[in-house]
PDB file of C-alpha atoms and ligand atoms in Angstrom:
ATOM      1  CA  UNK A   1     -10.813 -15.239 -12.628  1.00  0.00           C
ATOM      2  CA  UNK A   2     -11.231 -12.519  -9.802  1.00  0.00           C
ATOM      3  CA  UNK A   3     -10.291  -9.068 -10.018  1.00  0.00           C
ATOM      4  CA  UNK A   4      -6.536  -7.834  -8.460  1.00  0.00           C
ATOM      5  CA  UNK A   5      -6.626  -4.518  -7.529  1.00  0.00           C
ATOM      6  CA  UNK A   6      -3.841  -3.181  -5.952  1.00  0.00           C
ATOM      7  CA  UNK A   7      -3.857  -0.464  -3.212  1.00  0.00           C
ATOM      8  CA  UNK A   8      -1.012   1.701  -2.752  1.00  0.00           C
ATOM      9  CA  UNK A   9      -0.325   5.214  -1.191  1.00  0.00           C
ATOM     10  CA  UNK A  10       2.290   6.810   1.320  1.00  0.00           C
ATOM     11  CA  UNK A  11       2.086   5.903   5.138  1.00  0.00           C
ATOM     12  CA  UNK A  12      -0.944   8.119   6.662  1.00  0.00           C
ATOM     13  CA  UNK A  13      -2.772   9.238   3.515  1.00  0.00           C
ATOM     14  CA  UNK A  14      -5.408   6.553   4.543  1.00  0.00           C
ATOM     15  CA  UNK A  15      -5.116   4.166   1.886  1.00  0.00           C
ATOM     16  CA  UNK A  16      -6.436   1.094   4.561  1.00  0.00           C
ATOM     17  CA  UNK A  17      -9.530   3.915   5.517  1.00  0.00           C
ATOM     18  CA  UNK A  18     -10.953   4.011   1.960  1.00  0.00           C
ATOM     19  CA  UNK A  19     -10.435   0.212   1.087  1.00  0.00           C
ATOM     20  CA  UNK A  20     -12.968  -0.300   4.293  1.00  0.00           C
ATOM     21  CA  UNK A  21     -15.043   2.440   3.719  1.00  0.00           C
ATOM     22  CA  UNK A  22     -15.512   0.719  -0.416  1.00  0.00           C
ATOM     23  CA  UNK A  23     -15.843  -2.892   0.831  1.00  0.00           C
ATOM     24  CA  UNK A  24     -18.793  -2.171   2.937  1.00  0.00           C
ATOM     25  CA  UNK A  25     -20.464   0.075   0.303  1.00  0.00           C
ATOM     26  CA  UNK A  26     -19.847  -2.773  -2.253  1.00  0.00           C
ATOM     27  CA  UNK A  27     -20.835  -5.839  -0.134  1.00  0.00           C
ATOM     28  CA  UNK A  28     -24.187  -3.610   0.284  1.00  0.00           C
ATOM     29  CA  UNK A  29     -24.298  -4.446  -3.544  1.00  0.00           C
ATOM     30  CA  UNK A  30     -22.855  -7.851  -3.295  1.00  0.00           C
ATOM     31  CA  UNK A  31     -20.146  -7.495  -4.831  1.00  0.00           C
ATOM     32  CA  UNK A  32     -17.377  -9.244  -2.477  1.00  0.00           C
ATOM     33  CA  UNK A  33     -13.958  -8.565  -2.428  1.00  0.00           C
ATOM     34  CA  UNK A  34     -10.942 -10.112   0.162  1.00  0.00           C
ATOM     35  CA  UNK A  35      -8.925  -7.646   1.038  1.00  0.00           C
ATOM     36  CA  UNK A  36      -4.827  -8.817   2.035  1.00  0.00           C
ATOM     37  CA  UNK A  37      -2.686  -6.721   3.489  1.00  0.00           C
ATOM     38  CA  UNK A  38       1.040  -7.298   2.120  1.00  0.00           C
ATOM     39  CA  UNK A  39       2.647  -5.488   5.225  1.00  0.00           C
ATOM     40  CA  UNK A  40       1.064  -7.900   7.713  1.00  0.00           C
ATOM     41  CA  UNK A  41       2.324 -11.138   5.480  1.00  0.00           C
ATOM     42  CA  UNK A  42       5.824  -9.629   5.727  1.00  0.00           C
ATOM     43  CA  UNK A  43       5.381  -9.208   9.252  1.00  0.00           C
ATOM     44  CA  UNK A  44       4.297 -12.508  10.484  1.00  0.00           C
ATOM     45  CA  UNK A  45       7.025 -13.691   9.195  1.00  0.00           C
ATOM     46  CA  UNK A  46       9.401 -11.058  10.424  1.00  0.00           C
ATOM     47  CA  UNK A  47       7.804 -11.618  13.929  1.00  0.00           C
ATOM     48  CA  UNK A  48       8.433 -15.244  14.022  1.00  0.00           C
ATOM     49  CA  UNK A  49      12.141 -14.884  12.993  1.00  0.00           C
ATOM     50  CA  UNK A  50      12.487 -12.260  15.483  1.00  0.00           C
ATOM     51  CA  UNK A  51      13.537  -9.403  13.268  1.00  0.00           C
ATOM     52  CA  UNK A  52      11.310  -6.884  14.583  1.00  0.00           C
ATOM     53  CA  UNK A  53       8.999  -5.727  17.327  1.00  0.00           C
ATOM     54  CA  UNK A  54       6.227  -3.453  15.125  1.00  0.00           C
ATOM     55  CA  UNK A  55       5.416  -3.559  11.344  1.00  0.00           C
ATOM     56  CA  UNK A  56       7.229  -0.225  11.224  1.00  0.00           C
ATOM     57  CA  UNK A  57      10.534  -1.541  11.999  1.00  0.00           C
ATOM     58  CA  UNK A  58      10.274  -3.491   8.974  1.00  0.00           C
ATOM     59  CA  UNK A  59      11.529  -0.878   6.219  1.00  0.00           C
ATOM     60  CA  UNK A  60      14.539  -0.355   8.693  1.00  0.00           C
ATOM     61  CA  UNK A  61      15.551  -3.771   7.926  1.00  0.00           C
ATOM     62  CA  UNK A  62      18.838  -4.607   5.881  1.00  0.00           C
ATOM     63  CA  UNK A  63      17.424  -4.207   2.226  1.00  0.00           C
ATOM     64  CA  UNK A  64      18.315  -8.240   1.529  1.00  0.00           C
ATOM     65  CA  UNK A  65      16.145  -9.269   4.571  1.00  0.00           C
ATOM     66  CA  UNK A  66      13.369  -7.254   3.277  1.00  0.00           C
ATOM     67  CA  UNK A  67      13.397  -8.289  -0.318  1.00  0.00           C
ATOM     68  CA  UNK A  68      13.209 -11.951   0.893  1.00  0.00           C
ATOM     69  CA  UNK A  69       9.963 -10.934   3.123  1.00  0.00           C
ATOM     70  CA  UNK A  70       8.870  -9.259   0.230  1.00  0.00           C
ATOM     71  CA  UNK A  71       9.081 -12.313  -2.174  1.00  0.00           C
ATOM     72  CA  UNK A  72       8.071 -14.688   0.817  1.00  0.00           C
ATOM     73  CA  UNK A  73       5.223 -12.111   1.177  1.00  0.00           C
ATOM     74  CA  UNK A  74       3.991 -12.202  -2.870  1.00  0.00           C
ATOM     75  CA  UNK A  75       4.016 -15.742  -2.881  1.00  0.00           C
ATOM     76  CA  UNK A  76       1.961 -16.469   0.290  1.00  0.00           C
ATOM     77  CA  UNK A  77      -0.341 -13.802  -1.746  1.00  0.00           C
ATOM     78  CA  UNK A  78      -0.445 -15.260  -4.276  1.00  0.00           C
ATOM     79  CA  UNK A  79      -1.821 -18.584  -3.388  1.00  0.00           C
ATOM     80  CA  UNK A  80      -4.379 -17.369  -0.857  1.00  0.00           C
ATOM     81  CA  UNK A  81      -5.929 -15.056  -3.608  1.00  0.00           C
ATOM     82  CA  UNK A  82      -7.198 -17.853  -5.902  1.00  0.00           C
ATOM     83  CA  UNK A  83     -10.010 -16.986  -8.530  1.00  0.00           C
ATOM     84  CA  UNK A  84     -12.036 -14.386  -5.742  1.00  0.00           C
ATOM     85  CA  UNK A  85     -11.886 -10.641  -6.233  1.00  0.00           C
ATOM     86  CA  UNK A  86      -9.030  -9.304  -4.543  1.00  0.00           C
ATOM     87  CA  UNK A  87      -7.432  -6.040  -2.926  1.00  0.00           C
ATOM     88  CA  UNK A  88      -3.707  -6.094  -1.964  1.00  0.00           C
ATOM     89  CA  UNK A  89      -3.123  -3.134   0.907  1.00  0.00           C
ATOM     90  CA  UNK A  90       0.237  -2.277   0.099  1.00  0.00           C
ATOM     91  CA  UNK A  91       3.254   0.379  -1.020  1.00  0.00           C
ATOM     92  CA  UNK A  92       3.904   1.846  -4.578  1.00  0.00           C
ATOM     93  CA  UNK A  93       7.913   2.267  -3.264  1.00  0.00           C
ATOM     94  CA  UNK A  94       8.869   2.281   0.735  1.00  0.00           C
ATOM     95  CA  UNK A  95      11.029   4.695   2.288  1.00  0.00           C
ATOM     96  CA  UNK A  96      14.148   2.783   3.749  1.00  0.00           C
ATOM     97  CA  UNK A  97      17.341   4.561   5.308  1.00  0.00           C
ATOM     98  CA  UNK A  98      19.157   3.502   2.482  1.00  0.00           C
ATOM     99  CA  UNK A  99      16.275   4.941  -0.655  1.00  0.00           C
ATOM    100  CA  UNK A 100      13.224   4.093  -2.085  1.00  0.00           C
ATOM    101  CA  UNK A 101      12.731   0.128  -2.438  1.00  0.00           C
ATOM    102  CA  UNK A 102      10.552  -0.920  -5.021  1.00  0.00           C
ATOM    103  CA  UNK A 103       6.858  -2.138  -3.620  1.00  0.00           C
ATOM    104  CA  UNK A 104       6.439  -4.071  -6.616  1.00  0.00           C
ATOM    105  CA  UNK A 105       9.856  -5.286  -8.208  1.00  0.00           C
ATOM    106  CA  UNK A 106       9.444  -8.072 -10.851  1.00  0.00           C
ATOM    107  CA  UNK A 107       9.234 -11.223  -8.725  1.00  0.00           C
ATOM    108  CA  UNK A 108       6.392  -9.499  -6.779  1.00  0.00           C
ATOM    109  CA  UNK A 109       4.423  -8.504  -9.978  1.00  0.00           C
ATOM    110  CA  UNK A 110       4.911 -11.561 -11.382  1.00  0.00           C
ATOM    111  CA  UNK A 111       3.642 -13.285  -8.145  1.00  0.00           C
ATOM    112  CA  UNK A 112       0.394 -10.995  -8.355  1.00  0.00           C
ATOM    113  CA  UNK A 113      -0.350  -9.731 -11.880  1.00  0.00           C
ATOM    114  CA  UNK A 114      -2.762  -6.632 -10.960  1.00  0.00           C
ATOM    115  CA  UNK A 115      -5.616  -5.277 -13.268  1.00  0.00           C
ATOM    116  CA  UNK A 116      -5.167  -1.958 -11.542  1.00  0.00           C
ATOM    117  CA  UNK A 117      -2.835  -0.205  -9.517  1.00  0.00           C
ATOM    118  CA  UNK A 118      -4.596   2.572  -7.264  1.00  0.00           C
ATOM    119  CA  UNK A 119      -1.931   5.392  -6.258  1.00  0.00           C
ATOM    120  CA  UNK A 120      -4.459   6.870  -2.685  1.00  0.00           C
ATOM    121  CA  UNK A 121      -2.618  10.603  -2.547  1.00  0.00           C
ATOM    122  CA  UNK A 122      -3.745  13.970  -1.141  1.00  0.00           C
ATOM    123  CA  UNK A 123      -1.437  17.447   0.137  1.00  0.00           C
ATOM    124  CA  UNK A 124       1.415  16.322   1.783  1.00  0.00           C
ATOM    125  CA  UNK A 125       0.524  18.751   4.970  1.00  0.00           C
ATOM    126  CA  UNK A 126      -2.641  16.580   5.618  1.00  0.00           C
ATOM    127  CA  UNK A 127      -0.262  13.406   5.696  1.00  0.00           C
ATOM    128  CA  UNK A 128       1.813  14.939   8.115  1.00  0.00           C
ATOM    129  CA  UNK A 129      -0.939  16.419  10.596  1.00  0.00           C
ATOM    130  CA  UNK A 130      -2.251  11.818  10.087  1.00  0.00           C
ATOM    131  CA  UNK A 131       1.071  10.908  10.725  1.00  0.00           C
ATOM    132  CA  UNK A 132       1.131  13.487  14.059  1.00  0.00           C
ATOM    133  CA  UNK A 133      -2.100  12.341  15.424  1.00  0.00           C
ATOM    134  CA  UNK A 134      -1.540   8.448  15.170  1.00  0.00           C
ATOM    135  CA  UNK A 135      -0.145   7.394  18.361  1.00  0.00           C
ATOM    136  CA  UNK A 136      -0.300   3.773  17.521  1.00  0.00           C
ATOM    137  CA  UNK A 137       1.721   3.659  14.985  1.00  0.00           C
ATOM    138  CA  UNK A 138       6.036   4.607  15.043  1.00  0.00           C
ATOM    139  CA  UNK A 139       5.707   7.191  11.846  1.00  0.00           C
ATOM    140  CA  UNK A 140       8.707   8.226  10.453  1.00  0.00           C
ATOM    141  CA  UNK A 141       9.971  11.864  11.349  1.00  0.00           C
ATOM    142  CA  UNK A 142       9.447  13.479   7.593  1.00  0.00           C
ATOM    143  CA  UNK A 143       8.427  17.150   6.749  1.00  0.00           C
ATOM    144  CA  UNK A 144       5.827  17.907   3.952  1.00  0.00           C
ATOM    145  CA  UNK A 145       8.049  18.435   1.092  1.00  0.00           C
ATOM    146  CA  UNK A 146      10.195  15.332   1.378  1.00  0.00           C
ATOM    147  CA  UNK A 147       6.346  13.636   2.245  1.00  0.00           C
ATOM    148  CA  UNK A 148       5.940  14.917  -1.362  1.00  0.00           C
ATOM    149  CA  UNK A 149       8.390  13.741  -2.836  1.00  0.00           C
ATOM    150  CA  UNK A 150       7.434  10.170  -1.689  1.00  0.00           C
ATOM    151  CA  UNK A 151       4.284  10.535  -3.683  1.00  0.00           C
ATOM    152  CA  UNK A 152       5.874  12.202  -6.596  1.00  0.00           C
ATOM    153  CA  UNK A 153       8.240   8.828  -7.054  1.00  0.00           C
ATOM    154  CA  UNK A 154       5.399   6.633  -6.027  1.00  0.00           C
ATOM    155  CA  UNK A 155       4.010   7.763  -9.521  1.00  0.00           C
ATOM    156  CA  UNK A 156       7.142   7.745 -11.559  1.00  0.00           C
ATOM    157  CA  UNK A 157       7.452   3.801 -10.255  1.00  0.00           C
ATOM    158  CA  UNK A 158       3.973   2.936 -11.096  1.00  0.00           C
ATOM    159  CA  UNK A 159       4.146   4.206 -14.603  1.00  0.00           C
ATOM    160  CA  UNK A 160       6.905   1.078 -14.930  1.00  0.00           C
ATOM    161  CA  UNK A 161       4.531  -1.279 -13.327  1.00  0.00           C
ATOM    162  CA  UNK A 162       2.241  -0.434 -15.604  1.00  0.00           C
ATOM    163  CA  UNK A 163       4.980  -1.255 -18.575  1.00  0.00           C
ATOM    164  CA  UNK A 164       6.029  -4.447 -16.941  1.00  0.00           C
ATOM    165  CA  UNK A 165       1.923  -5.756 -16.568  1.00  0.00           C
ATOM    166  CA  UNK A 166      -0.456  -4.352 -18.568  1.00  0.00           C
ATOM    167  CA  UNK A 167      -2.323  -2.663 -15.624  1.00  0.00           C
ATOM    168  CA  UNK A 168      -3.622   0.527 -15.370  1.00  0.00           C
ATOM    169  CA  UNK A 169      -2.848   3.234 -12.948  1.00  0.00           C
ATOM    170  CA  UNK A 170      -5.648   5.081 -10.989  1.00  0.00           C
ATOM    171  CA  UNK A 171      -5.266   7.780  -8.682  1.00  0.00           C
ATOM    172  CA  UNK A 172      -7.392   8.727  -5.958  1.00  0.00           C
ATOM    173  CA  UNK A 173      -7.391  11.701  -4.043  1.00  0.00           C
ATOM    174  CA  UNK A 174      -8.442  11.080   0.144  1.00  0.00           C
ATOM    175  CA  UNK A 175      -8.846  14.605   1.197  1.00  0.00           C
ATOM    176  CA  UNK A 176      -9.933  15.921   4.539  1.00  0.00           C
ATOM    177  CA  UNK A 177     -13.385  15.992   5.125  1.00  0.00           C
ATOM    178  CA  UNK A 178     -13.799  13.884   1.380  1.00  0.00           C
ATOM    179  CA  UNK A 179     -13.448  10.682   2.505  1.00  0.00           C
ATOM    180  CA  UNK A 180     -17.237   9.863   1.167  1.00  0.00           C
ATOM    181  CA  UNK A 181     -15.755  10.845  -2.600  1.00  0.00           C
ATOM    182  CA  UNK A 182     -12.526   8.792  -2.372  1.00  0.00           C
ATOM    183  CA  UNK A 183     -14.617   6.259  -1.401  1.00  0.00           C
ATOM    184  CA  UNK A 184     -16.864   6.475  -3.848  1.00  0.00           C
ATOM    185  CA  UNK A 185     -13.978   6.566  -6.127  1.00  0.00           C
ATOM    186  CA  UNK A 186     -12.846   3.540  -5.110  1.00  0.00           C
ATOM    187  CA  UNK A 187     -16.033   1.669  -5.021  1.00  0.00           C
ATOM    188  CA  UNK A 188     -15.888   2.868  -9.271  1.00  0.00           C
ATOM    189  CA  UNK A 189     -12.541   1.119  -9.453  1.00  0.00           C
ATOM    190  CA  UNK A 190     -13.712  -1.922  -7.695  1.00  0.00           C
ATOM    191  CA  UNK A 191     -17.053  -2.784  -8.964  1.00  0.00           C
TER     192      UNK A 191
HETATM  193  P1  LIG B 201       1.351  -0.919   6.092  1.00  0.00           P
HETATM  194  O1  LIG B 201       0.687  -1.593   7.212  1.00  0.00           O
HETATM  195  O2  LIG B 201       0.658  -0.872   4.766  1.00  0.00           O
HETATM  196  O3  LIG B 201       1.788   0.511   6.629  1.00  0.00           O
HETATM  197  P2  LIG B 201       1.206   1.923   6.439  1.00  0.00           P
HETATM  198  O4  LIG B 201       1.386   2.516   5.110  1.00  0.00           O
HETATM  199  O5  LIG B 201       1.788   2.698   7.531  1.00  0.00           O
HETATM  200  O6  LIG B 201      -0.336   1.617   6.510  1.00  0.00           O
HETATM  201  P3  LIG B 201      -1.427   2.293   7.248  1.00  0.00           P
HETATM  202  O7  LIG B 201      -2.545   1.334   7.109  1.00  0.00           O
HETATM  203  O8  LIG B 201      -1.126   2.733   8.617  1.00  0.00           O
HETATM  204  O9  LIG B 201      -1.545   3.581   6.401  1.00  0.00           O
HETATM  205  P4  LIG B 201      -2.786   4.141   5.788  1.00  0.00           P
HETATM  206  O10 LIG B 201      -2.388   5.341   5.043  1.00  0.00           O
HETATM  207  O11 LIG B 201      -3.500   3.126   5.001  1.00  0.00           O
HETATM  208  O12 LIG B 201      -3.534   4.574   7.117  1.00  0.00           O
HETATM  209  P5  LIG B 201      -4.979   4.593   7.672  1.00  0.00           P
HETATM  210  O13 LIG B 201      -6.068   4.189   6.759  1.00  0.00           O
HETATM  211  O14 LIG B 201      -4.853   3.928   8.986  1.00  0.00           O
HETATM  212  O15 LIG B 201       2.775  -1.566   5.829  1.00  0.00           O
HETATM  213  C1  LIG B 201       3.650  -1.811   6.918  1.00  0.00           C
HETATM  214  C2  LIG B 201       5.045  -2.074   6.415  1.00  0.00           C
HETATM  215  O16 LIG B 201       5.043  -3.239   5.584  1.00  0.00           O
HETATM  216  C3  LIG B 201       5.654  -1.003   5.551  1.00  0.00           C
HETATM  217  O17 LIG B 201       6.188   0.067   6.301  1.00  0.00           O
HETATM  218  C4  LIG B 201       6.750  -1.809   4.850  1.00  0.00           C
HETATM  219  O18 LIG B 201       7.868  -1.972   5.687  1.00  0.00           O
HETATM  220  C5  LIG B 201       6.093  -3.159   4.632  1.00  0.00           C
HETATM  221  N1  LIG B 201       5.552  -3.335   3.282  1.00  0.00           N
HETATM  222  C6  LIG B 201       4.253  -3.296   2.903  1.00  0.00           C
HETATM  223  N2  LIG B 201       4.138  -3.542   1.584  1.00  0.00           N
HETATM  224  C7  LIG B 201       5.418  -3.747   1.114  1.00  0.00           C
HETATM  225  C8  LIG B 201       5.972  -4.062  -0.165  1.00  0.00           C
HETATM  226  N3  LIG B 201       5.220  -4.229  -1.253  1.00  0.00           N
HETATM  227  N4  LIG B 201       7.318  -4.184  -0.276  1.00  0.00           N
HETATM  228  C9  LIG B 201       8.120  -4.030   0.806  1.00  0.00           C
HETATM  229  N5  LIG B 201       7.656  -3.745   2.025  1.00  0.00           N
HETATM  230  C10 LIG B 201       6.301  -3.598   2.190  1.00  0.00           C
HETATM  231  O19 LIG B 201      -5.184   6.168   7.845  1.00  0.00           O
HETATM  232  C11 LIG B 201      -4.252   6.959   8.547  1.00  0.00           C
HETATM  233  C12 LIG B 201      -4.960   8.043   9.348  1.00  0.00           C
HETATM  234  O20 LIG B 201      -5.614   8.963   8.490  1.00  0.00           O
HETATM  235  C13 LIG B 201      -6.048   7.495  10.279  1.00  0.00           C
HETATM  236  O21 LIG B 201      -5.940   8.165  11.503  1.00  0.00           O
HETATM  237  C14 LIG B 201      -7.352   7.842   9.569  1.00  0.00           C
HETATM  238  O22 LIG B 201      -8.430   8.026  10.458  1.00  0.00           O
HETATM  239  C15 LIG B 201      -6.983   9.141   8.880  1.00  0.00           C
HETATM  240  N6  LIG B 201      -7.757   9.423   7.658  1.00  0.00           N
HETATM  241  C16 LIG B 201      -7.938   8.577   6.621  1.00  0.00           C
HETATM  242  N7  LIG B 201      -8.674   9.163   5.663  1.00  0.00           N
HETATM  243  C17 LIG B 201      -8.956  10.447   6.104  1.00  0.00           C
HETATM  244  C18 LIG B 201      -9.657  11.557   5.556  1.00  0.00           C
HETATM  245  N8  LIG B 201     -10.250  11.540   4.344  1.00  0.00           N
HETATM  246  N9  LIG B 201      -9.720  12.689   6.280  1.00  0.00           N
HETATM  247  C19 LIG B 201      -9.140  12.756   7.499  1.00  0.00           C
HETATM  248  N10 LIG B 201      -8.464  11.738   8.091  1.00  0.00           N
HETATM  249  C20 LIG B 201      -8.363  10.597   7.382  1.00  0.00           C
END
């Protein structure tokens, strides 16, 4: 049985960064891992149903029509994963007009079953200068405290995904100029 590790941390903190920047150090090793990004199952779907026109438009969605992407998502997961070691690119919670949504409500853990959960975190003004500097994606307007806040419930969440599975909860800090130690760190969790 493969390894399920899954990635989680607030838009911009560089979460999809460090998973590359640990996959390459560990293939150097040969240690092989898949790496499936839960946003982009959601979206292919979303895309073909005409829901959206970018992956960012997804948490704007009524909160029924993205639970069933979600489940449709965890499922699809699921059964590509089979018995290789795997990394799901994903969200702890995700900010939607309406509150936090869960990431990983009970049909989705139950779907993938981690081993770990990795929370990817760093200050909350470095996530906003990201956010500022990536003109290809649609960010969401957010100052730093409310940016904080994100990652403070991202925690409080995991702690009951951690209940629900078994899992344990890692956190890894991706600070400017540090991406070679959050890599590093991540390579620890992986191996
Ligand atoms: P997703 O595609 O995961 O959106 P995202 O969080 O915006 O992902 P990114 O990959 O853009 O963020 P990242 O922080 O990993 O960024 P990056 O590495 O590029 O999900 C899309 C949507 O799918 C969600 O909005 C949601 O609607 C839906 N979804 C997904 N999972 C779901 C779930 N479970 N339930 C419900 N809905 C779900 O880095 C960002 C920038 O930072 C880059 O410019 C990079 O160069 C820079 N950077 C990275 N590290 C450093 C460093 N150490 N120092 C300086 N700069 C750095």
């Amino acid at each position: 049985m493969g390894k399920k590790v899954v990635v989680t941390g607030v838009p911009g903190v560089g979460k999809t960064t460090v998973i590359t920047g640990a996959m390459e150090k560990l293939a150097e090793e040969g240690t092989l891992y898949q790496s499936i990004n839960f946003g982009t199952f959601m979206f292919e779907v979303a895309q073909k149903e005409n829901l959206v026109a970018d992956r960012d438009g997804m948490r704007k969605l009524d909160r029924d029509v993205q639970k069933r992407l979600q489940r449709e998502a965890a499922a699809g997961i699921a059964a590509a994963s089979g018995e290789t070691n795997v990394i799901i690119d994903t969200h702890s919670s995700v900010k939607t007009p309406n509150g936090y949504l869960a990431g990983l409500p009970e049909w989705v853990l139950k779907e993938l079953m981690p081993d770990v959960v990795v929370l990817v975190e760093t200050d909350e003004d470095q996530i906003l200068m990201r956010r500022l500097s990536d003109e290809s994606r649609v960010r969401d307007m957010e100052g730093a405290r409310s940016i904080g806040e994100h990652q403070q419930f991202n925690r409080a969440i995991a702690a009951a995904y951690a209940m629900y599975t078994g899992c344990t909860i890692k956190t890894i800090q991706n600070d400017n100029f540090l991406l070679d130690n959050a890599v590093a760190a991540m390579v620890e969790v992986l191996r």
